[in-house]
Amino acid sequence: MSLTDNDIATIKAIWPKIAKVANEIGPDSLARMLRIYPQTKIYFSHWSDLSIDSTKVKEHGVVIMKGLSLAVEKINDMTNGLQDLSQKHAFQMRVDPGNFKLLSQCIHVVLAKRFKAEYTPEVHLAMDKFLSKVALALAEKYR
Amino acid sequence: MVVWTESELSIINSIFDSLDYEDIGPKALSRCLIVYPWTQRYFGGFGNLYNAAAIKSNPNIAAHGIKILHGLDRAVKNMDSIKETYAELSTLHSEKLHVDPDNFTLLGNCLTIEIAAKLGDGFTAETQGTFQKFLAVVVNALGKQYH
């Protein structure tokens, strides 16, 4: 599954709007994932508070969005562009790659609730392909 | 057996009370066919699915989306016996339609997103969590008769 020119154009068109509210989207998505898929809490067991009000969750949600902005920047070569993040996820954090899909679903929900009718199936499709490619790039160094 | 708290029951009923099945059903199903195009294989006899525009305006898809919502409504009206309520539907999906059960989750994801778009900030993390629990129970019940 590769990103078509149309997919890239769609992502680049909506991303500035998403980046403007990244500080809202990121923490909300992460907090939802932790609540709805409790198995993901294992990666954050060093934080005592995993609620939406947690400072750590809020900060990390913003970090995730910065990573996604980097992925948009490097959209034509994510494998190389996200090498450092891939190393981190593979060797330091050892995140089961199945979890990327769970966070992606939460990101879609938060984007849909924020952008409503603007989050058309076509935009959703481009975003889902983009997030899948990010997940693949992040899992690049796994084995 | 699935245990529902009063709060969860209230949330599920409140969500479905707020939905116009004739609107959200078609939207959820067409979103699924557009975002996960391999699901189109189950709708070979439904007419033109050539592109997103065709899918969105296809009356057979719209009718089927409404049917699906009414199917979910049966679960909402029988929260303590979803498995039994869906026994026949499960057999239909496995023996006749041969739907890969992973696709139930994909449709569920699309329905969740349509509801999020409708409810906006009202679709809190707690609401989403409860709704996804409901969908997980539904998906499990639909898959029960597969083997």
mmCIF file of C-alpha atoms in Angstrom:
data_model
loop_
_atom_site.group_PDB
_atom_site.id
_atom_site.type_symbol
_atom_site.label_atom_id
_atom_site.label_comp_id
_atom_site.label_asym_id
_atom_site.label_seq_id
_atom_site.Cartn_x
_atom_site.Cartn_y
_atom_site.Cartn_z
ATOM 1 C CA MET A 1 0.000 0.000 0.000
ATOM 2 C CA SER A 2 1.681 3.193 -1.094
ATOM 3 C CA LEU A 3 0.579 6.796 -0.824
ATOM 4 C CA THR A 4 -0.734 8.203 -4.089
ATOM 5 C CA ASP A 5 -0.082 11.823 -5.102
ATOM 6 C CA ASN A 6 -3.702 12.446 -4.139
ATOM 7 C CA ASP A 7 -3.182 10.955 -0.649
ATOM 8 C CA ILE A 8 -0.101 13.130 -0.108
ATOM 9 C CA ALA A 9 -1.952 16.224 -1.299
ATOM 10 C CA THR A 10 -4.884 15.428 1.026
ATOM 11 C CA ILE A 11 -2.600 14.983 4.051
ATOM 12 C CA LYS A 12 -0.614 18.128 3.295
ATOM 13 C CA ALA A 13 -3.844 20.102 2.894
ATOM 14 C CA ILE A 14 -5.346 19.072 6.236
ATOM 15 C CA TRP A 15 -2.134 18.872 8.288
ATOM 16 C CA PRO A 16 -1.741 22.627 8.963
ATOM 17 C CA LYS A 17 -5.255 22.627 10.477
ATOM 18 C CA ILE A 18 -4.367 19.600 12.607
ATOM 19 C CA ALA A 19 -1.019 21.112 13.657
ATOM 20 C CA LYS A 20 -2.849 24.216 14.932
ATOM 21 C CA VAL A 21 -4.756 22.064 17.435
ATOM 22 C CA ALA A 22 -2.038 19.450 17.946
ATOM 23 C CA ASN A 23 -1.924 20.224 21.676
ATOM 24 C CA GLU A 24 -5.556 19.137 21.867
ATOM 25 C CA ILE A 25 -5.499 16.191 19.408
ATOM 26 C CA GLY A 26 -2.357 14.497 20.749
ATOM 27 C CA PRO A 27 -3.197 14.273 24.458
ATOM 28 C CA ASP A 28 -6.852 13.372 23.748
ATOM 29 C CA SER A 29 -5.833 10.524 21.382
ATOM 30 C CA LEU A 30 -3.235 9.137 23.779
ATOM 31 C CA ALA A 31 -5.541 9.325 26.813
ATOM 32 C CA ARG A 32 -8.317 7.571 24.896
ATOM 33 C CA MET A 33 -5.966 4.790 23.789
ATOM 34 C CA LEU A 34 -4.819 4.202 27.383
ATOM 35 C CA ARG A 35 -8.389 4.107 28.657
ATOM 36 C CA ILE A 36 -9.982 2.047 25.899
ATOM 37 C CA TYR A 37 -7.109 -0.391 25.299
ATOM 38 C CA PRO A 38 -5.697 -0.907 28.814
ATOM 39 C CA GLN A 39 -3.038 -3.300 27.543
ATOM 40 C CA THR A 40 -1.233 -0.242 26.153
ATOM 41 C CA LYS A 41 -0.666 1.058 29.673
ATOM 42 C CA ILE A 42 2.313 -1.251 29.967
ATOM 43 C CA TYR A 43 4.410 1.163 27.942
ATOM 44 C CA PHE A 44 3.697 3.928 30.440
ATOM 45 C CA SER A 45 3.903 1.979 33.676
ATOM 46 C CA HIS A 46 6.533 4.429 34.917
ATOM 47 C CA TRP A 47 3.860 7.150 35.141
ATOM 48 C CA SER A 48 1.546 7.074 38.136
ATOM 49 C CA ASP A 49 -1.271 9.022 36.459
ATOM 50 C CA LEU A 50 -2.542 7.858 33.056
ATOM 51 C CA SER A 51 -5.715 9.950 32.926
ATOM 52 C CA ILE A 52 -6.446 12.752 30.437
ATOM 53 C CA ASP A 53 -5.567 15.214 33.221
ATOM 54 C CA SER A 54 -2.110 13.775 33.683
ATOM 55 C CA THR A 55 0.691 16.221 32.829
ATOM 56 C CA LYS A 56 2.802 13.353 31.482
ATOM 57 C CA VAL A 57 0.008 12.171 29.177
ATOM 58 C CA LYS A 58 -0.574 15.727 27.932
ATOM 59 C CA GLU A 59 3.145 16.275 27.266
ATOM 60 C CA HIS A 60 3.556 12.951 25.550
ATOM 61 C CA GLY A 61 0.499 13.513 23.387
ATOM 62 C CA VAL A 62 2.200 16.666 22.095
ATOM 63 C CA VAL A 63 5.435 14.715 21.479
ATOM 64 C CA ILE A 64 3.514 12.181 19.393
ATOM 65 C CA MET A 65 2.011 14.957 17.254
ATOM 66 C CA LYS A 66 5.489 16.420 16.683
ATOM 67 C CA GLY A 67 6.573 12.965 15.478
ATOM 68 C CA LEU A 68 3.613 12.866 13.088
ATOM 69 C CA SER A 69 4.478 16.355 11.801
ATOM 70 C CA LEU A 70 7.976 15.078 11.102
ATOM 71 C CA ALA A 71 6.444 12.149 9.220
ATOM 72 C CA VAL A 72 4.409 14.585 7.084
ATOM 73 C CA GLU A 73 7.611 16.513 6.344
ATOM 74 C CA LYS A 74 9.375 13.286 5.353
ATOM 75 C CA ILE A 75 6.300 11.830 3.696
ATOM 76 C CA ASN A 76 8.228 10.804 0.584
ATOM 77 C CA ASP A 77 10.853 8.871 2.537
ATOM 78 C CA MET A 78 9.558 7.945 5.955
ATOM 79 C CA THR A 79 11.836 4.935 6.372
ATOM 80 C CA ASN A 80 14.921 7.144 6.408
ATOM 81 C CA GLY A 81 13.224 10.184 7.866
ATOM 82 C CA LEU A 82 11.955 8.331 10.957
ATOM 83 C CA GLN A 83 15.045 6.189 11.611
ATOM 84 C CA ASP A 84 15.738 7.592 15.087
ATOM 85 C CA LEU A 85 12.129 7.104 16.153
ATOM 86 C CA SER A 86 12.210 3.580 14.767
ATOM 87 C CA GLN A 87 15.308 2.768 16.841
ATOM 88 C CA LYS A 88 13.573 4.107 19.941
ATOM 89 C CA HIS A 89 10.363 2.124 19.403
ATOM 90 C CA ALA A 90 12.231 -1.067 18.549
ATOM 91 C CA PHE A 91 15.115 -1.189 20.971
ATOM 92 C CA GLN A 92 14.257 1.136 23.814
ATOM 93 C CA MET A 93 10.503 0.927 24.135
ATOM 94 C CA ARG A 94 9.874 -2.409 22.420
ATOM 95 C CA VAL A 95 6.345 -1.454 21.398
ATOM 96 C CA ASP A 96 4.360 -4.336 19.932
ATOM 97 C CA PRO A 97 3.621 -3.047 16.404
ATOM 98 C CA GLY A 98 -0.035 -4.133 16.732
ATOM 99 C CA ASN A 99 -0.508 -1.168 19.055
ATOM 100 C CA PHE A 100 0.062 1.433 16.345
ATOM 101 C CA LYS A 101 -3.354 0.521 14.905
ATOM 102 C CA LEU A 102 -4.992 1.156 18.273
ATOM 103 C CA LEU A 103 -3.525 4.648 18.559
ATOM 104 C CA SER A 104 -4.463 5.293 14.913
ATOM 105 C CA GLN A 105 -8.123 4.469 15.622
ATOM 106 C CA CYS A 106 -8.103 6.921 18.545
ATOM 107 C CA ILE A 107 -6.504 9.607 16.360
ATOM 108 C CA HIS A 108 -9.219 9.101 13.719
ATOM 109 C CA VAL A 109 -11.951 9.427 16.383
ATOM 110 C CA VAL A 110 -10.456 12.618 17.821
ATOM 111 C CA LEU A 111 -9.985 14.125 14.346
ATOM 112 C CA ALA A 112 -13.588 13.178 13.426
ATOM 113 C CA LYS A 113 -15.002 14.761 16.577
ATOM 114 C CA ARG A 114 -12.959 17.911 15.948
ATOM 115 C CA PHE A 115 -13.415 18.317 12.217
ATOM 116 C CA LYS A 116 -16.863 16.650 11.879
ATOM 117 C CA ALA A 117 -18.199 16.771 8.297
ATOM 118 C CA GLU A 118 -14.745 17.809 7.073
ATOM 119 C CA TYR A 119 -13.401 14.384 8.110
ATOM 120 C CA THR A 120 -14.856 12.797 5.003
ATOM 121 C CA PRO A 121 -14.266 9.135 4.085
ATOM 122 C CA GLU A 122 -11.720 10.359 1.515
ATOM 123 C CA VAL A 123 -9.732 12.277 4.154
ATOM 124 C CA HIS A 124 -10.092 9.354 6.595
ATOM 125 C CA LEU A 125 -8.733 6.991 3.927
ATOM 126 C CA ALA A 126 -5.675 9.174 3.218
ATOM 127 C CA MET A 127 -5.016 9.597 6.945
ATOM 128 C CA ASP A 128 -5.375 5.846 7.594
ATOM 129 C CA LYS A 129 -2.902 5.062 4.801
ATOM 130 C CA PHE A 130 -0.524 7.732 6.134
ATOM 131 C CA LEU A 131 -0.701 6.415 9.723
ATOM 132 C CA SER A 132 -0.193 2.847 8.456
ATOM 133 C CA LYS A 133 2.933 3.969 6.617
ATOM 134 C CA VAL A 134 4.197 5.742 9.747
ATOM 135 C CA ALA A 135 3.647 2.521 11.699
ATOM 136 C CA LEU A 136 5.584 0.560 9.077
ATOM 137 C CA ALA A 137 8.446 3.062 9.176
ATOM 138 C CA LEU A 138 8.487 2.890 12.994
ATOM 139 C CA ALA A 139 8.649 -0.908 12.863
ATOM 140 C CA GLU A 140 11.444 -0.814 10.254
ATOM 141 C CA LYS A 141 14.209 -1.592 12.737
ATOM 142 C CA TYR A 142 12.253 -4.249 14.678
ATOM 143 C CA ARG A 143 13.953 -7.260 13.141
ATOM 144 C CA MET B 1 -21.479 -13.265 30.751
ATOM 145 C CA VAL B 2 -21.099 -9.603 29.888
ATOM 146 C CA VAL B 3 -21.801 -7.276 32.780
ATOM 147 C CA TRP B 4 -23.109 -3.788 32.032
ATOM 148 C CA THR B 5 -23.114 -1.048 34.640
ATOM 149 C CA GLU B 6 -26.094 1.327 34.852
ATOM 150 C CA SER B 7 -23.875 4.040 33.460
ATOM 151 C CA GLU B 8 -22.827 1.927 30.454
ATOM 152 C CA LEU B 9 -26.443 1.002 29.672
ATOM 153 C CA SER B 10 -27.419 4.630 29.905
ATOM 154 C CA ILE B 11 -24.590 5.715 27.594
ATOM 155 C CA ILE B 12 -25.421 3.102 24.949
ATOM 156 C CA ASN B 13 -29.118 3.955 24.987
ATOM 157 C CA SER B 14 -28.379 7.646 24.861
ATOM 158 C CA ILE B 15 -26.077 7.225 21.848
ATOM 159 C CA PHE B 16 -28.623 5.193 19.886
ATOM 160 C CA ASP B 17 -31.464 7.561 20.870
ATOM 161 C CA SER B 18 -29.470 10.408 19.338
ATOM 162 C CA LEU B 19 -28.892 8.627 16.029
ATOM 163 C CA ASP B 20 -30.945 8.912 12.868
ATOM 164 C CA TYR B 21 -30.465 5.362 11.555
ATOM 165 C CA GLU B 22 -31.382 6.492 8.015
ATOM 166 C CA ASP B 23 -28.501 8.957 8.086
ATOM 167 C CA ILE B 24 -25.759 7.259 10.080
ATOM 168 C CA GLY B 25 -26.257 3.743 8.669
ATOM 169 C CA PRO B 26 -25.500 4.671 5.053
ATOM 170 C CA LYS B 27 -22.635 6.928 6.152
ATOM 171 C CA ALA B 28 -20.967 4.230 8.256
ATOM 172 C CA LEU B 29 -21.248 1.506 5.619
ATOM 173 C CA SER B 30 -20.075 3.692 2.742
ATOM 174 C CA ARG B 31 -17.144 4.948 4.876
ATOM 175 C CA CYS B 32 -16.151 1.319 5.473
ATOM 176 C CA LEU B 33 -16.303 0.470 1.759
ATOM 177 C CA ILE B 34 -14.225 3.561 0.904
ATOM 178 C CA VAL B 35 -11.587 3.339 3.653
ATOM 179 C CA TYR B 36 -11.288 -0.466 3.545
ATOM 180 C CA PRO B 37 -12.013 -1.243 -0.101
ATOM 181 C CA TRP B 38 -11.538 -5.004 0.248
ATOM 182 C CA THR B 39 -14.850 -5.065 2.132
ATOM 183 C CA GLN B 40 -16.514 -4.301 -1.215
ATOM 184 C CA ARG B 41 -16.138 -7.983 -2.096
ATOM 185 C CA TYR B 42 -19.227 -8.747 0.016
ATOM 186 C CA PHE B 43 -21.361 -6.330 -1.986
ATOM 187 C CA GLY B 44 -20.782 -7.638 -5.509
ATOM 188 C CA GLY B 45 -24.503 -7.642 -6.316
ATOM 189 C CA PHE B 46 -25.150 -4.123 -5.022
ATOM 190 C CA GLY B 47 -24.419 -2.152 -8.187
ATOM 191 C CA ASN B 48 -21.914 0.610 -8.864
ATOM 192 C CA LEU B 49 -19.108 0.784 -6.282
ATOM 193 C CA TYR B 50 -16.596 2.187 -8.735
ATOM 194 C CA ASN B 51 -15.449 5.170 -6.666
ATOM 195 C CA ALA B 52 -16.248 7.045 -3.465
ATOM 196 C CA ALA B 53 -18.937 9.151 -5.141
ATOM 197 C CA ALA B 54 -20.651 6.059 -6.557
ATOM 198 C CA ILE B 55 -20.544 4.299 -3.193
ATOM 199 C CA LYS B 56 -21.973 7.306 -1.362
ATOM 200 C CA SER B 57 -24.886 7.622 -3.792
ATOM 201 C CA ASN B 58 -25.604 3.895 -4.150
ATOM 202 C CA PRO B 59 -29.187 3.291 -2.903
ATOM 203 C CA ASN B 60 -28.569 -0.411 -2.201
ATOM 204 C CA ILE B 61 -25.636 0.432 0.048
ATOM 205 C CA ALA B 62 -27.714 3.086 1.801
ATOM 206 C CA ALA B 63 -30.546 0.601 2.400
ATOM 207 C CA HIS B 64 -28.115 -1.942 3.744
ATOM 208 C CA GLY B 65 -26.509 0.595 6.062
ATOM 209 C CA ILE B 66 -29.938 1.285 7.564
ATOM 210 C CA LYS B 67 -30.510 -2.463 7.927
ATOM 211 C CA ILE B 68 -27.232 -2.775 9.846
ATOM 212 C CA LEU B 69 -28.240 -0.031 12.296
ATOM 213 C CA HIS B 70 -31.567 -1.754 12.917
ATOM 214 C CA GLY B 71 -29.590 -4.940 13.505
ATOM 215 C CA LEU B 72 -27.513 -3.131 16.142
ATOM 216 C CA ASP B 73 -30.729 -1.807 17.629
ATOM 217 C CA ARG B 74 -31.744 -5.398 18.386
ATOM 218 C CA ALA B 75 -28.622 -5.738 20.509
ATOM 219 C CA VAL B 76 -29.392 -2.468 22.288
ATOM 220 C CA LYS B 77 -32.881 -3.800 23.127
ATOM 221 C CA ASN B 78 -31.398 -7.101 24.404
ATOM 222 C CA MET B 79 -28.194 -6.079 26.163
ATOM 223 C CA ASP B 80 -28.217 -9.109 28.477
ATOM 224 C CA SER B 81 -28.627 -11.636 25.677
ATOM 225 C CA ILE B 82 -26.750 -10.298 22.674
ATOM 226 C CA LYS B 83 -25.215 -13.710 21.922
ATOM 227 C CA GLU B 84 -28.642 -15.367 21.710
ATOM 228 C CA THR B 85 -30.168 -12.436 19.824
ATOM 229 C CA TYR B 86 -27.457 -12.721 17.162
ATOM 230 C CA ALA B 87 -27.304 -16.525 16.830
ATOM 231 C CA GLU B 88 -29.115 -16.540 13.478
ATOM 232 C CA LEU B 89 -27.265 -13.498 12.154
ATOM 233 C CA SER B 90 -23.998 -15.152 13.095
ATOM 234 C CA THR B 91 -24.884 -18.281 11.144
ATOM 235 C CA LEU B 92 -25.939 -16.116 8.183
ATOM 236 C CA HIS B 93 -22.652 -14.174 8.178
ATOM 237 C CA SER B 94 -20.522 -17.304 8.504
ATOM 238 C CA GLU B 95 -22.346 -19.946 6.451
ATOM 239 C CA LYS B 96 -23.944 -17.881 3.719
ATOM 240 C CA LEU B 97 -22.078 -14.580 3.441
ATOM 241 C CA HIS B 98 -18.643 -15.903 4.494
ATOM 242 C CA VAL B 99 -17.647 -12.551 5.990
ATOM 243 C CA ASP B 100 -14.186 -12.527 7.558
ATOM 244 C CA PRO B 101 -14.984 -11.526 11.166
ATOM 245 C CA ASP B 102 -12.108 -9.001 11.199
ATOM 246 C CA ASN B 103 -14.306 -6.909 8.939
ATOM 247 C CA PHE B 104 -16.918 -6.498 11.677
ATOM 248 C CA THR B 105 -14.343 -4.523 13.652
ATOM 249 C CA LEU B 106 -13.558 -2.361 10.619
ATOM 250 C CA LEU B 107 -17.240 -1.491 10.169
ATOM 251 C CA GLY B 108 -17.448 -0.850 13.914
ATOM 252 C CA ASN B 109 -14.493 1.554 13.658
ATOM 253 C CA CYS B 110 -16.232 3.469 10.862
ATOM 254 C CA LEU B 111 -19.487 3.671 12.822
ATOM 255 C CA THR B 112 -17.530 4.976 15.833
ATOM 256 C CA ILE B 113 -15.989 7.691 13.662
ATOM 257 C CA GLU B 114 -19.379 8.741 12.228
ATOM 258 C CA ILE B 115 -20.784 8.990 15.750
ATOM 259 C CA ALA B 116 -17.732 10.986 16.892
ATOM 260 C CA ALA B 117 -18.286 13.393 13.996
ATOM 261 C CA LYS B 118 -21.934 13.748 14.991
ATOM 262 C CA LEU B 119 -21.531 14.124 18.760
ATOM 263 C CA GLY B 120 -18.315 16.182 18.733
ATOM 264 C CA ASP B 121 -17.093 16.962 22.237
ATOM 265 C CA GLY B 122 -20.027 14.950 23.580
ATOM 266 C CA PHE B 123 -18.148 11.850 22.445
ATOM 267 C CA THR B 124 -15.948 11.772 25.528
ATOM 268 C CA ALA B 125 -13.313 9.126 26.231
ATOM 269 C CA GLU B 126 -15.775 7.421 28.574
ATOM 270 C CA THR B 127 -18.499 7.419 25.929
ATOM 271 C CA GLN B 128 -16.090 6.070 23.308
ATOM 272 C CA GLY B 129 -14.868 3.374 25.696
ATOM 273 C CA THR B 130 -18.406 2.234 26.471
ATOM 274 C CA PHE B 131 -19.402 2.257 22.810
ATOM 275 C CA GLN B 132 -16.336 0.246 21.818
ATOM 276 C CA LYS B 133 -17.113 -2.262 24.602
ATOM 277 C CA PHE B 134 -20.615 -2.620 23.110
ATOM 278 C CA LEU B 135 -19.141 -3.115 19.621
ATOM 279 C CA ALA B 136 -16.674 -5.715 20.940
ATOM 280 C CA VAL B 137 -19.570 -7.701 22.444
ATOM 281 C CA VAL B 138 -21.539 -7.420 19.187
ATOM 282 C CA VAL B 139 -18.529 -8.526 17.109
ATOM 283 C CA ASN B 140 -17.930 -11.449 19.457
ATOM 284 C CA ALA B 141 -21.587 -12.543 19.228
ATOM 285 C CA LEU B 142 -21.572 -12.299 15.421
ATOM 286 C CA GLY B 143 -18.473 -14.496 15.320
ATOM 287 C CA LYS B 144 -19.871 -17.106 17.734
ATOM 288 C CA GLN B 145 -21.382 -19.511 15.166
ATOM 289 C CA TYR B 146 -18.314 -19.481 12.908
ATOM 290 C CA HIS B 147 -16.976 -22.713 14.368
#
